[in-house]
Amino acid sequence: MFGKKSYLRSLESRKRSLLAESEVNRIELAREWGDLKVEAQRVKRHLRAVSSIASSAALLATVASVFLRRHETPKADGHEKAPWLAAALNGARVGASLFMRARSFMRERR
């Protein structure tokens, strides 16, 4: 019987060791989860700042496209050839309007 008690004691000490390790892992997981939440908030703040800058840039591009719009004389075949700057500004205007709609949609969801 002496050997049986020793075996039970070793199992009991192993169980205590595993419980202690489990508790340490639980505490570490809670700490890392807190760190992850803090990092997510930081990224969210940065994305909001980038969103604000992108919104301002899109609005500026739209205003610039309105002021820089030029009408060229039609070609012989009836089609105008748009310069690359006008095409880029038109694209920016479309992008700005899409961005503004998406932004208002996201604000409504909150």
Short mmCIF file of C-alpha atoms in Angstrom, two decimals, residues 40-89:
data_model
loop_
_atom_site.label_atom_id
_atom_site.label_comp_id
_atom_site.label_asym_id
_atom_site.label_seq_id
_atom_site.Cartn_x
_atom_site.Cartn_y
_atom_site.Cartn_z
CA ALA A 40 -7.84 48.17 -31.39
CA GLN A 41 -8.91 51.53 -29.95
CA ARG A 42 -5.62 53.08 -31.07
CA VAL A 43 -6.05 51.74 -34.61
CA LYS A 44 -9.64 53.00 -34.63
CA ARG A 45 -8.47 56.52 -33.73
CA HIS A 46 -5.87 56.44 -36.52
CA LEU A 47 -8.43 55.23 -39.05
CA ARG A 48 -10.77 58.05 -38.05
CA ALA A 49 -7.96 60.56 -38.59
CA VAL A 50 -7.17 59.06 -42.01
CA SER A 51 -10.87 59.10 -42.85
CA SER A 52 -11.04 62.77 -41.98
CA ILE A 53 -8.02 63.56 -44.15
CA ALA A 54 -9.37 61.47 -47.04
CA SER A 55 -12.71 63.22 -46.76
CA SER A 56 -11.05 66.63 -46.89
CA ALA A 57 -8.88 65.59 -49.84
CA ALA A 58 -11.90 64.25 -51.73
CA LEU A 59 -13.80 67.47 -51.08
CA LEU A 60 -10.79 69.51 -52.24
CA ALA A 61 -10.53 67.40 -55.41
CA THR A 62 -14.21 67.96 -56.11
CA VAL A 63 -13.89 71.72 -55.67
CA ALA A 64 -10.77 71.76 -57.83
CA SER A 65 -12.53 69.81 -60.57
CA VAL A 66 -15.35 72.34 -60.61
CA PHE A 67 -12.96 75.28 -60.98
CA LEU A 68 -10.60 73.59 -63.43
CA ARG A 69 -13.26 72.20 -65.74
CA ARG A 70 -12.65 73.39 -69.28
CA HIS A 71 -14.70 72.76 -72.36
CA GLU A 72 -12.71 71.87 -75.40
CA THR A 73 -13.93 72.38 -78.90
CA PRO A 74 -15.51 69.24 -80.32
CA LYS A 75 -13.45 67.26 -82.81
CA ALA A 76 -14.62 66.55 -86.33
CA ASP A 77 -16.19 63.23 -85.29
CA GLY A 78 -18.22 64.93 -82.54
CA HIS A 79 -16.29 63.47 -79.57
CA GLU A 80 -14.24 65.51 -77.15
CA LYS A 81 -10.94 64.22 -75.91
CA ALA A 82 -10.72 64.84 -72.15
CA PRO A 83 -7.24 65.63 -70.84
CA TRP A 84 -5.85 63.27 -68.21
CA LEU A 85 -6.16 65.88 -65.47
CA ALA A 86 -9.87 66.35 -66.13
CA ALA A 87 -10.37 62.59 -66.14
CA ALA A 88 -8.51 62.28 -62.85
CA LEU A 89 -10.54 65.05 -61.27
#
